[in-house]
Tab-separated table of C-alpha atoms in Angstrom:
chain	number	residue	atom	x	y	z
H	1	MET	CA	63.597	35.041	-51.731
H	2	SER	CA	59.879	35.647	-51.971
H	3	VAL	CA	60.192	37.104	-55.477
H	4	TYR	CA	59.852	33.571	-56.812
H	5	GLU	CA	56.622	31.682	-57.195
H	6	TYR	CA	57.096	28.142	-55.966
H	7	ILE	CA	55.377	25.334	-57.807
H	8	VAL	CA	56.700	22.570	-55.566
H	9	ARG	CA	57.549	22.847	-51.906
H	10	THR	CA	58.521	20.053	-49.583
H	11	LYS	CA	58.568	20.381	-45.812
H	12	ASP	CA	60.366	18.021	-43.400
H	13	LEU	CA	60.021	15.309	-46.014
H	14	SER	CA	61.102	11.892	-44.774
H	15	ARG	CA	60.649	8.418	-46.130
H	16	VAL	CA	61.647	5.346	-44.206
H	17	TYR	CA	61.643	1.924	-45.829
H	18	THR	CA	61.374	-1.090	-43.596
H	19	MET	CA	63.381	-4.006	-44.920
H	20	GLY	CA	63.086	-6.924	-42.572
H	21	ASP	CA	64.320	-5.711	-39.201
H	22	THR	CA	66.307	-2.763	-40.486
H	23	GLN	CA	64.914	0.637	-41.286
H	24	VAL	CA	66.395	2.548	-44.180
H	25	ARG	CA	65.981	6.300	-44.103
H	26	ALA	CA	65.850	7.122	-47.816
H	27	LEU	CA	64.887	10.749	-47.243
H	28	ASP	CA	65.655	12.725	-44.122
H	29	ASN	CA	63.836	15.997	-43.440
H	30	VAL	CA	64.179	17.391	-46.920
H	31	ALA	CA	63.006	20.945	-47.469
H	32	LEU	CA	63.147	21.921	-51.116
H	33	ASP	CA	61.447	24.778	-52.950
H	34	ILE	CA	61.196	24.617	-56.714
H	35	ARG	CA	60.366	27.730	-58.683
H	36	ARG	CA	57.823	27.833	-61.445
H	37	GLY	CA	59.390	27.385	-64.845
H	38	GLU	CA	62.866	26.411	-63.753
H	39	TYR	CA	64.949	23.442	-64.780
H	40	VAL	CA	66.145	21.647	-61.678
H	41	SER	CA	68.454	18.686	-61.567
H	42	ILE	CA	68.512	16.543	-58.482
H	43	MET	CA	71.979	15.048	-58.491
H	44	GLY	CA	73.418	12.335	-56.345
H	45	PRO	CA	74.912	8.878	-56.407
H	46	SER	CA	72.571	5.910	-56.662
H	47	GLY	CA	70.956	5.145	-53.335
H	48	SER	CA	71.154	8.797	-52.300
H	49	GLY	CA	67.373	9.137	-52.219
H	50	LYS	CA	66.814	11.081	-55.408
H	51	SER	CA	64.376	8.573	-56.865
H	52	THR	CA	62.510	8.530	-53.568
H	53	LEU	CA	62.281	12.312	-53.713
H	54	PHE	CA	61.063	12.007	-57.312
H	55	ASN	CA	58.320	9.589	-56.206
H	56	MET	CA	57.214	11.882	-53.370
H	57	ILE	CA	57.017	14.996	-55.560
H	58	GLY	CA	55.153	13.052	-58.224
H	59	GLY	CA	52.616	11.670	-55.771
H	60	LEU	CA	53.653	8.126	-56.655
H	61	ASP	CA	54.404	7.186	-53.059
H	62	LYS	CA	53.420	8.510	-49.663
H	63	PRO	CA	55.949	10.133	-47.336
H	64	THR	CA	56.541	8.673	-43.887
H	65	LYS	CA	56.627	12.198	-42.509
H	66	GLY	CA	56.328	15.706	-43.870
H	67	THR	CA	54.413	17.262	-46.715
H	68	VAL	CA	54.667	17.989	-50.408
H	69	PHE	CA	52.868	21.053	-51.722
H	70	ILE	CA	52.115	21.347	-55.417
H	71	ASP	CA	50.907	24.867	-56.174
H	72	GLU	CA	50.482	25.276	-52.416
H	73	VAL	CA	48.087	22.301	-52.252
H	74	ASP	CA	49.053	19.659	-49.700
H	75	MET	CA	49.219	16.463	-51.683
H	76	ALA	CA	48.281	14.318	-48.689
H	77	GLN	CA	44.898	16.074	-48.552
H	78	LEU	CA	43.895	15.045	-52.068
H	79	THR	CA	41.379	12.268	-52.671
H	80	ALA	CA	42.287	9.354	-54.937
H	81	SER	CA	40.530	10.894	-57.914
H	82	GLU	CA	42.019	14.343	-57.303
H	83	LEU	CA	45.426	12.723	-57.173
H	84	ALA	CA	44.705	10.934	-60.448
H	85	PHE	CA	43.628	14.262	-61.928
H	86	LEU	CA	46.873	15.817	-60.751
H	87	ARG	CA	48.950	13.041	-62.310
H	88	CYS	CA	46.964	13.238	-65.499
H	89	ARG	CA	46.841	16.979	-66.055
H	90	LYS	CA	49.493	18.689	-63.975
H	91	ILE	CA	52.483	16.368	-63.985
H	92	GLY	CA	54.207	14.554	-66.820
H	93	TYR	CA	56.480	11.633	-65.991
H	94	ILE	CA	59.574	10.398	-67.775
H	95	PHE	CA	61.362	7.256	-66.598
H	96	GLN	CA	64.756	5.710	-67.037
H	97	THR	CA	63.193	2.606	-68.580
H	98	PHE	CA	60.856	4.668	-70.829
H	99	ASN	CA	57.791	2.721	-69.575
H	100	LEU	CA	55.786	2.934	-72.752
H	101	ILE	CA	52.786	0.605	-72.868
H	102	PRO	CA	54.188	-2.224	-75.006
H	103	VAL	CA	50.971	-3.180	-76.765
H	104	MET	CA	50.271	0.361	-77.978
H	105	THR	CA	51.708	2.324	-80.885
H	106	ALA	CA	53.684	5.518	-80.305
H	107	LEU	CA	50.609	7.610	-81.074
H	108	GLU	CA	48.371	5.554	-78.777
H	109	ASN	CA	50.906	5.933	-75.985
H	110	VAL	CA	50.951	9.698	-76.429
H	111	THR	CA	47.167	10.015	-76.634
H	112	LEU	CA	46.390	7.812	-73.618
H	113	PRO	CA	46.720	10.629	-71.032
H	114	MET	CA	44.561	12.813	-73.291
H	115	VAL	CA	41.890	10.099	-73.411
H	116	PHE	CA	41.948	9.986	-69.610
H	117	ALA	CA	41.628	13.765	-69.588
H	118	GLY	CA	38.466	13.485	-71.646
H	119	LEU	CA	39.644	14.767	-75.033
H	120	THR	CA	37.770	13.440	-78.034
H	121	THR	CA	39.630	10.923	-80.195
H	122	ASP	CA	40.090	13.366	-83.079
H	123	THR	CA	41.474	16.159	-80.926
H	124	ALA	CA	43.770	13.733	-79.141
H	125	MET	CA	45.055	12.292	-82.446
H	126	ASP	CA	45.807	15.733	-83.879
H	127	LYS	CA	47.550	16.855	-80.732
H	128	GLY	CA	49.423	13.577	-80.395
H	129	LEU	CA	50.709	13.761	-83.966
H	130	GLY	CA	51.778	17.349	-83.346
H	131	LEU	CA	53.691	16.355	-80.219
H	132	LEU	CA	55.383	13.446	-81.983
H	133	LYS	CA	56.418	15.874	-84.717
H	134	THR	CA	57.850	18.217	-82.082
H	135	VAL	CA	60.038	15.452	-80.679
H	136	GLY	CA	61.111	14.471	-84.196
H	137	LEU	CA	59.089	11.283	-84.618
H	138	GLY	CA	56.317	12.515	-86.895
H	139	ASP	CA	56.727	9.575	-89.273
H	140	ARG	CA	57.025	6.925	-86.569
H	141	TYR	CA	53.615	7.349	-84.983
H	142	ASP	CA	52.414	3.896	-85.997
H	143	HIS	CA	55.347	1.960	-84.541
H	144	LYS	CA	55.179	-0.159	-81.415
H	145	PRO	CA	57.799	0.522	-78.697
H	146	THR	CA	59.665	-2.682	-79.613
H	147	GLU	CA	60.160	-1.295	-83.116
H	148	LEU	CA	61.790	1.879	-81.808
H	149	SER	CA	65.302	2.495	-80.510
H	150	GLY	CA	65.897	3.548	-76.911
H	151	GLY	CA	66.299	7.181	-77.863
H	152	GLN	CA	63.141	7.095	-79.949
H	153	GLN	CA	61.208	5.439	-77.126
H	154	GLN	CA	62.349	8.159	-74.752
H	155	ARG	CA	61.220	10.775	-77.275
H	156	VAL	CA	57.775	9.181	-77.308
H	157	ALA	CA	57.873	9.271	-73.509
H	158	VAL	CA	58.707	12.999	-73.624
H	159	ALA	CA	55.788	13.592	-75.991
H	160	ARG	CA	53.529	11.585	-73.694
H	161	ALA	CA	54.693	13.542	-70.652
H	162	LEU	CA	53.677	16.748	-72.419
H	163	ALA	CA	50.318	15.405	-73.612
H	164	ASN	CA	48.090	17.392	-71.266
H	165	ASP	CA	50.252	20.546	-71.121
H	166	PRO	CA	51.478	19.791	-67.616
H	167	ALA	CA	52.961	22.464	-65.387
H	168	ILE	CA	55.658	20.074	-64.213
H	169	VAL	CA	57.630	17.385	-65.989
H	170	LEU	CA	59.305	14.932	-63.645
H	171	ALA	CA	62.124	12.888	-65.094
H	172	ASP	CA	63.791	10.027	-63.257
H	173	GLU	CA	67.197	9.283	-64.807
H	174	PRO	CA	65.885	10.102	-68.293
H	175	THR	CA	69.284	9.475	-69.873
H	176	GLY	CA	70.223	6.475	-67.728
H	177	ASN	CA	69.550	3.873	-70.406
H	178	LEU	CA	70.781	5.921	-73.359
H	179	ASP	CA	74.165	6.365	-74.978
H	180	LEU	CA	76.038	9.655	-74.725
H	181	ARG	CA	74.736	11.242	-77.912
H	182	THR	CA	71.110	10.130	-77.559
H	183	GLY	CA	71.175	11.185	-73.924
H	184	LYS	CA	72.366	14.612	-74.965
H	185	GLU	CA	69.545	14.844	-77.507
H	186	ILE	CA	66.963	14.064	-74.846
H	187	ILE	CA	68.478	16.695	-72.529
H	188	THR	CA	68.352	19.260	-75.328
H	189	LEU	CA	64.753	18.302	-76.027
H	190	LEU	CA	63.803	18.725	-72.371
H	191	LYS	CA	65.533	22.101	-72.242
H	192	GLN	CA	63.726	23.165	-75.403
H	193	MET	CA	60.366	22.205	-73.876
H	194	ASN	CA	61.348	24.043	-70.722
H	195	GLU	CA	62.019	27.215	-72.707
H	196	GLU	CA	59.187	27.016	-75.230
H	197	LYS	CA	56.375	25.698	-73.078
H	198	LYS	CA	57.584	27.160	-69.766
H	199	VAL	CA	57.281	23.737	-68.155
H	200	THR	CA	59.027	23.259	-64.849
H	201	ILE	CA	61.437	20.372	-65.297
H	202	ILE	CA	62.586	18.371	-62.303
H	203	SER	CA	65.062	15.711	-63.157
H	204	ALA	CA	66.631	13.169	-60.835
H	205	THR	CA	69.897	12.148	-62.412
H	206	HIS	CA	73.550	11.420	-61.988
H	207	ASP	CA	74.288	12.387	-65.579
H	208	LEU	CA	76.694	15.356	-65.443
H	209	LYS	CA	75.600	16.465	-68.933
H	210	MET	CA	72.409	17.623	-67.231
H	211	ILE	CA	74.243	20.321	-65.248
H	212	ASP	CA	74.797	22.231	-68.452
H	213	VAL	CA	71.125	23.081	-68.962
H	214	SER	CA	69.978	23.292	-65.363
H	215	ASP	CA	68.952	26.532	-63.686
H	216	ARG	CA	69.714	24.960	-60.347
H	217	VAL	CA	71.359	21.772	-59.229
H	218	VAL	CA	70.351	20.128	-55.978
H	219	TRP	CA	73.025	17.803	-54.663
H	220	ILE	CA	71.621	15.095	-52.462
H	221	ARG	CA	73.477	12.535	-50.377
H	222	ASP	CA	72.272	9.984	-47.831
H	223	GLY	CA	68.748	11.346	-48.023
H	224	LYS	CA	69.759	14.903	-47.205
H	225	ILE	CA	70.300	17.958	-49.343
H	226	GLU	CA	74.025	18.589	-49.421
H	227	ARG	CA	73.997	21.859	-51.304
H	228	ILE	CA	72.017	23.752	-53.930
H	229	GLU	CA	73.889	25.498	-56.716
H	230	GLU	CA	72.554	28.358	-58.810
H	231	ARG	CA	73.132	28.661	-62.522
H	232	LYS	CA	75.758	31.413	-62.192
H	233	ASP	CA	77.876	29.299	-59.845
H	234	ILE	CA	77.673	26.290	-62.120
H	235	ASP	CA	78.965	27.911	-65.328
H	236	ILE	CA	82.562	27.911	-64.213
H	237	GLN	CA	82.408	24.260	-63.208
H	238	VAL	CA	80.950	23.159	-66.511
H	239	GLY	CA	83.738	24.934	-68.345
H	240	GLN	CA	86.273	23.050	-66.316
H	241	MET	CA	84.550	19.754	-66.825
H	242	GLU	CA	84.264	20.064	-70.550
H	243	GLY	CA	87.912	20.933	-70.640
H	244	GLU	CA	88.729	17.832	-68.676
H	245	GLU	CA	86.743	15.602	-70.996
H	246	GLN	CA	88.795	16.618	-74.013
A	1	MET	CA	53.474	29.654	-75.506
A	2	SER	CA	50.502	28.388	-73.568
A	3	ASP	CA	50.247	29.916	-70.145
A	4	SER	CA	47.069	28.139	-69.104
A	5	GLN	CA	49.103	26.435	-66.424
A	6	GLY	CA	50.392	29.775	-65.247
A	7	ALA	CA	48.399	30.665	-62.190
A	8	GLY	CA	45.757	29.081	-60.033
A	9	SER	CA	45.745	26.051	-57.833
A	10	VAL	CA	46.240	22.472	-58.867
A	11	LEU	CA	42.601	21.595	-59.127
A	12	GLY	CA	41.067	25.001	-59.434
A	13	GLU	CA	42.395	26.006	-62.812
A	14	PRO	CA	39.778	27.018	-65.341
A	15	ASP	CA	39.725	24.332	-67.987
A	16	ARG	CA	39.892	24.838	-71.681
A	17	ALA	CA	36.651	24.277	-73.499
A	18	GLY	CA	35.671	20.685	-74.229
A	19	ILE	CA	37.823	19.191	-71.534
A	20	GLN	CA	36.076	17.528	-68.692
A	21	LYS	CA	37.136	17.978	-65.131
A	22	GLN	CA	37.125	14.329	-64.202
A	23	ILE	CA	39.278	11.490	-65.423
A	24	VAL	CA	37.570	9.170	-67.895
A	25	LEU	CA	38.129	5.981	-69.807
A	26	PRO	CA	35.534	5.584	-72.556
A	27	TRP	CA	34.232	2.039	-73.097
A	28	SER	CA	35.212	2.098	-76.755
A	29	ARG	CA	38.832	2.781	-75.860
A	30	ALA	CA	38.743	0.216	-73.055
A	31	LEU	CA	37.454	-2.414	-75.477
A	32	GLN	CA	40.103	-1.476	-78.015
A	33	MET	CA	42.801	-1.840	-75.349
A	34	THR	CA	41.346	-5.193	-74.305
A	35	ARG	CA	41.462	-6.420	-77.898
A	36	GLU	CA	45.074	-5.291	-78.279
A	37	ASN	CA	46.043	-6.923	-74.992
A	38	ILE	CA	44.462	-10.209	-75.990
A	39	PHE	CA	46.038	-10.301	-79.443
A	40	VAL	CA	49.494	-9.114	-78.481
A	41	ARG	CA	49.728	-11.696	-75.717
A	42	LEU	CA	48.010	-14.389	-77.736
A	43	GLY	CA	49.910	-17.227	-76.053
A	44	ARG	CA	48.931	-16.227	-72.537
A	45	SER	CA	45.397	-15.376	-73.655
A	46	ALA	CA	45.062	-18.839	-75.194
A	47	ILE	CA	46.208	-20.493	-71.970
A	48	THR	CA	43.740	-18.442	-69.917
A	49	ALA	CA	40.910	-19.212	-72.307
A	50	SER	CA	41.793	-22.883	-72.576
A	51	GLY	CA	41.486	-23.309	-68.807
A	52	ILE	CA	37.871	-22.285	-68.939
A	53	PHE	CA	37.453	-24.052	-72.296
A	54	LEU	CA	38.381	-27.433	-70.836
A	55	GLY	CA	36.156	-26.970	-67.792
A	56	ILE	CA	33.107	-26.005	-69.816
A	57	ALA	CA	33.775	-28.630	-72.506
A	58	PHE	CA	33.772	-31.287	-69.797
A	59	LEU	CA	30.681	-29.834	-68.155
A	60	SER	CA	28.730	-29.690	-71.389
A	61	ALA	CA	29.808	-33.238	-72.266
A	62	VAL	CA	28.547	-34.446	-68.904
A	63	LEU	CA	25.284	-32.561	-69.404
A	64	PHE	CA	24.878	-33.979	-72.890
A	65	GLY	CA	25.536	-37.480	-71.592
A	66	ALA	CA	22.793	-37.082	-69.004
A	67	ALA	CA	20.296	-35.789	-71.552
A	68	ALA	CA	21.190	-38.502	-74.055
A	69	ALA	CA	20.777	-41.171	-71.386
A	70	ASN	CA	17.266	-39.907	-70.770
A	71	VAL	CA	16.503	-40.074	-74.492
A	72	LYS	CA	17.992	-43.566	-74.737
A	73	ALA	CA	15.859	-44.732	-71.832
A	74	ARG	CA	12.747	-43.463	-73.597
A	75	LEU	CA	13.769	-45.065	-76.934
A	76	ASP	CA	14.451	-48.402	-75.244
A	77	LEU	CA	10.982	-48.120	-73.745
A	78	THR	CA	12.451	-48.853	-70.365
A	79	GLN	CA	12.344	-46.814	-67.269
A	80	LEU	CA	15.721	-45.665	-66.049
A	81	GLY	CA	15.735	-48.173	-63.246
A	82	LEU	CA	14.472	-47.549	-59.791
A	83	GLU	CA	14.001	-44.191	-58.199
A	84	HIS	CA	17.151	-44.357	-56.065
A	85	GLU	CA	19.314	-45.387	-59.026
A	86	GLN	CA	18.205	-42.308	-60.882
A	87	SER	CA	19.004	-40.004	-57.999
A	88	GLU	CA	22.385	-41.676	-57.621
A	89	LEU	CA	23.161	-40.925	-61.261
A	90	GLN	CA	22.010	-37.348	-60.744
A	91	ALA	CA	24.303	-36.968	-57.733
A	92	ARG	CA	27.258	-38.282	-59.700
A	93	ILE	CA	26.602	-35.848	-62.532
A	94	VAL	CA	26.433	-32.898	-60.154
A	95	TRP	CA	29.670	-34.059	-58.525
A	96	LEU	CA	31.454	-34.389	-61.868
A	97	ALA	CA	30.206	-31.015	-63.040
A	98	ALA	CA	31.233	-29.305	-59.808
A	99	MET	CA	34.716	-30.830	-59.958
A	100	SER	CA	35.210	-29.799	-63.562
A	101	LEU	CA	34.232	-26.235	-62.748
A	102	LEU	CA	36.487	-26.178	-59.708
A	103	VAL	CA	39.463	-27.344	-61.759
A	104	ALA	CA	38.677	-24.750	-64.409
A	105	THR	CA	38.449	-22.003	-61.792
A	106	VAL	CA	41.759	-22.879	-60.154
A	107	GLY	CA	43.383	-22.840	-63.582
A	108	ILE	CA	41.981	-19.472	-64.544
A	109	VAL	CA	42.785	-17.868	-61.167
A	110	ASN	CA	46.361	-18.975	-61.673
A	111	SER	CA	46.707	-17.611	-65.179
A	112	MET	CA	44.974	-14.352	-64.247
A	113	LEU	CA	47.346	-13.938	-61.304
A	114	MET	CA	50.257	-14.394	-63.705
A	115	SER	CA	48.863	-12.040	-66.286
A	116	VAL	CA	48.287	-9.292	-63.698
A	117	THR	CA	51.689	-9.790	-62.050
A	118	GLU	CA	53.604	-9.545	-65.295
A	119	ARG	CA	51.855	-6.252	-65.991
A	120	TYR	CA	52.595	-4.496	-62.689
A	121	LYS	CA	54.879	-2.034	-64.418
A	122	GLU	CA	52.294	-1.266	-67.059
A	123	ILE	CA	49.684	-0.750	-64.343
A	124	GLY	CA	52.017	1.637	-62.516
A	125	THR	CA	52.625	3.574	-65.722
A	126	MET	CA	48.921	3.858	-66.422
A	127	LYS	CA	48.373	5.239	-62.940
A	128	CYS	CA	51.104	7.814	-63.536
A	129	LEU	CA	49.233	8.900	-66.643
A	130	GLY	CA	46.168	9.509	-64.501
A	131	ALA	CA	44.312	6.187	-64.572
A	132	LEU	CA	41.989	5.594	-61.632
A	133	ASP	CA	42.150	2.280	-59.782
A	134	SER	CA	38.797	1.426	-61.303
A	135	PHE	CA	40.199	1.729	-64.863
A	136	ILE	CA	42.748	-0.952	-64.114
A	137	VAL	CA	40.123	-3.260	-62.632
A	138	ARG	CA	37.804	-2.553	-65.556
A	139	LEU	CA	40.438	-3.432	-68.142
A	140	PHE	CA	41.235	-6.746	-66.485
A	141	ILE	CA	37.566	-7.630	-66.043
A	142	LEU	CA	36.885	-6.891	-69.682
A	143	GLU	CA	39.804	-9.043	-70.725
A	144	ALA	CA	38.813	-11.898	-68.412
A	145	GLY	CA	35.182	-11.636	-69.496
A	146	VAL	CA	36.018	-11.741	-73.202
A	147	LEU	CA	38.418	-14.666	-72.758
A	148	GLY	CA	35.994	-16.452	-70.423
A	149	ILE	CA	33.073	-16.145	-72.820
A	150	LEU	CA	35.129	-17.145	-75.865
A	151	GLY	CA	36.538	-20.138	-73.975
A	152	SER	CA	33.128	-21.138	-72.619
A	153	VAL	CA	31.317	-20.913	-75.960
A	154	ALA	CA	34.025	-22.889	-77.708
A	155	GLY	CA	34.097	-25.388	-74.842
A	156	ALA	CA	30.318	-25.834	-74.895
A	157	PHE	CA	30.337	-26.506	-78.645
A	158	VAL	CA	33.270	-28.887	-78.580
A	159	GLY	CA	32.085	-30.766	-75.489
A	160	ALA	CA	28.571	-31.231	-76.823
A	161	GLY	CA	29.870	-31.904	-80.343
A	162	ILE	CA	32.053	-34.800	-79.246
A	163	MET	CA	29.190	-36.314	-77.293
A	164	MET	CA	26.869	-35.935	-80.299
A	165	LEU	CA	29.329	-37.972	-82.378
A	166	ALA	CA	29.674	-40.539	-79.607
A	167	TYR	CA	25.941	-40.999	-79.202
A	168	ILE	CA	24.895	-40.944	-82.855
A	169	GLY	CA	25.550	-44.685	-83.178
A	170	ARG	CA	23.586	-45.535	-80.072
A	171	ILE	CA	20.483	-43.384	-80.325
A	172	GLY	CA	20.579	-42.249	-83.942
A	173	ARG	CA	20.440	-38.783	-85.469
A	174	GLY	CA	16.919	-38.185	-84.250
A	175	GLY	CA	17.849	-39.187	-80.732
A	176	VAL	CA	20.833	-36.861	-80.698
A	177	LEU	CA	18.703	-33.929	-81.823
A	178	GLU	CA	16.021	-34.863	-79.324
A	179	SER	CA	18.635	-34.795	-76.565
A	180	TRP	CA	18.882	-31.025	-76.869
A	181	THR	CA	15.392	-30.616	-75.486
A	182	ALA	CA	15.636	-33.526	-73.042
A	183	PRO	CA	16.177	-32.810	-69.340
A	184	ALA	CA	19.900	-32.754	-68.517
A	185	LEU	CA	19.900	-31.959	-64.843
A	186	GLN	CA	17.601	-31.137	-61.985
A	187	LEU	CA	17.888	-27.864	-60.151
A	188	GLY	CA	15.650	-27.387	-57.150
A	189	GLY	CA	13.169	-29.977	-58.317
A	190	THR	CA	12.728	-28.625	-61.854
A	191	ASP	CA	14.175	-30.276	-64.947
A	192	ILE	CA	16.568	-28.116	-66.942
A	193	ARG	CA	16.614	-28.961	-70.624
A	194	LEU	CA	19.988	-29.571	-72.251
A	195	TRP	CA	20.135	-26.419	-74.389
A	196	LEU	CA	19.357	-24.237	-71.400
A	197	ALA	CA	21.794	-26.135	-69.190
A	198	ILE	CA	24.609	-25.602	-71.709
A	199	LEU	CA	23.698	-21.943	-72.086
A	200	LEU	CA	23.844	-21.592	-68.303
A	201	ALA	CA	27.192	-23.371	-68.263
A	202	THR	CA	28.551	-20.842	-70.765
A	203	VAL	CA	27.368	-17.922	-68.649
A	204	VAL	CA	28.836	-19.540	-65.536
A	205	GLY	CA	32.145	-19.934	-67.400
A	206	GLY	CA	32.257	-16.217	-68.188
A	207	MET	CA	31.336	-15.309	-64.615
A	208	LEU	CA	33.978	-17.596	-63.120
A	209	SER	CA	36.578	-16.054	-65.375
A	210	ILE	CA	35.646	-12.542	-64.249
A	211	ALA	CA	35.550	-13.598	-60.601
A	212	ALA	CA	39.019	-15.072	-60.968
A	213	ALA	CA	40.406	-11.787	-62.351
A	214	LEU	CA	38.711	-9.558	-59.787
A	215	TYR	CA	40.989	-10.141	-56.817
A	216	PRO	CA	44.402	-9.931	-58.507
A	217	ALA	CA	43.291	-6.911	-60.553
A	218	TRP	CA	42.015	-5.072	-57.490
A	219	GLN	CA	45.209	-5.891	-55.591
A	220	ALA	CA	47.344	-4.522	-58.398
A	221	ALA	CA	45.184	-1.443	-58.892
A	222	LYS	CA	45.434	-0.253	-55.303
A	223	MET	CA	49.233	-0.517	-55.189
A	224	PRO	CA	50.995	2.855	-55.001
A	225	PRO	CA	52.406	3.586	-58.494
A	226	ALA	CA	55.959	3.732	-57.170
A	227	ALA	CA	55.705	0.180	-55.853
A	228	ALA	CA	54.129	-1.066	-59.086
A	229	LEU	CA	56.856	0.600	-61.170
A	230	ARG	CA	59.651	-0.898	-59.075
A	231	SER	CA	58.642	-4.458	-59.903
A	232	GLU	CA	60.740	-6.025	-62.634
A	233	PHE	CA	59.191	-8.567	-64.961
């Protein structure tokens, strides 16, 4: 197995939420290795812990126990500013609810991470326009999120996630608030970015359309990894499923 | 395509030229964001600013009244009563001014708390994009400072303006103008002239506004992004 270079590794990862008197174990000793450049889908029903796993890998929340390594660096050892640097330059985030800054235009949303990264305004503008063109919104750069459809907002979010050429794009239910066709477009876009830019894509989802493009699918249930399927094992399943749909 | 993210550790990668290693938020961009935030949420901004506006308008009216009373006493060629009467008046003015500021502060703390709370999700998103806690605090302080100063300046003008109209019949145009250089309050034994007192009131208004934003902004900034993103508003 050591032929692969792992960009994300988790070890004994656990997260316990305390709600009143009860303790909810959202993640239970999860060990997951993600290879550089692959497209991984983390599948599971809602409440299975996939969003919690997403938050841990993205450094958005701290684990109760265990460690997350990004490029073999223990995330718990990073200072606040190193963590901010990591979020800014190494990881791009995509959310179910798009989470664009409402007061900013599409272009301003895309350039914000570049401003944080220290790019000059001109460079950021050029790059931002280029990214918006890549996601098919070249003429919509001046629109506020409220003036864009859900699919268009998610495209802006994809462009924003790619702003600083991250090594990893983390997507939490990216198609959850989109209709079938728009969802499919976003999946295709993510796959295209994965192939062209060699970005590792980690997507928490329960959208079965995602299986189609994934290199590996991690099935998670009750905070534990149930099974991990490789691309070659999935193909047959997808064929069956598409047959069933029609 | 680009393989700059190919090898190397998270923080040890050699950067492309022109890109700094640390995370930054230039003041120009912060100011631009503040302006957008104020204009897009004009209703809330107006409420925040009007809290401080009312407080400072009242304060400057009280100060003007005190100064005008001094001028009137001089014009009437009478002394302003006995020594203890004067100090009683002074005490009442200080009390009124302190109350008006307190009311203004409570109002602005409340609206700042609201304006930070309704932006939890936005704050979480910004942190995901790499914003440091200090950026969040800085943006809210800028916003509170701008609103506080706008509200204070407007309040000072309106408060003093109304009193000028009220006093013009009693002490005349000359008396009203003279009031501006008349002593309005005593601080530590020295007389503060009206114009300086109102200027100070304006500065105090801006400071109070910033102080009111500081705590909620800092609270929101140090939240883990996941918690901030979970909140629904």
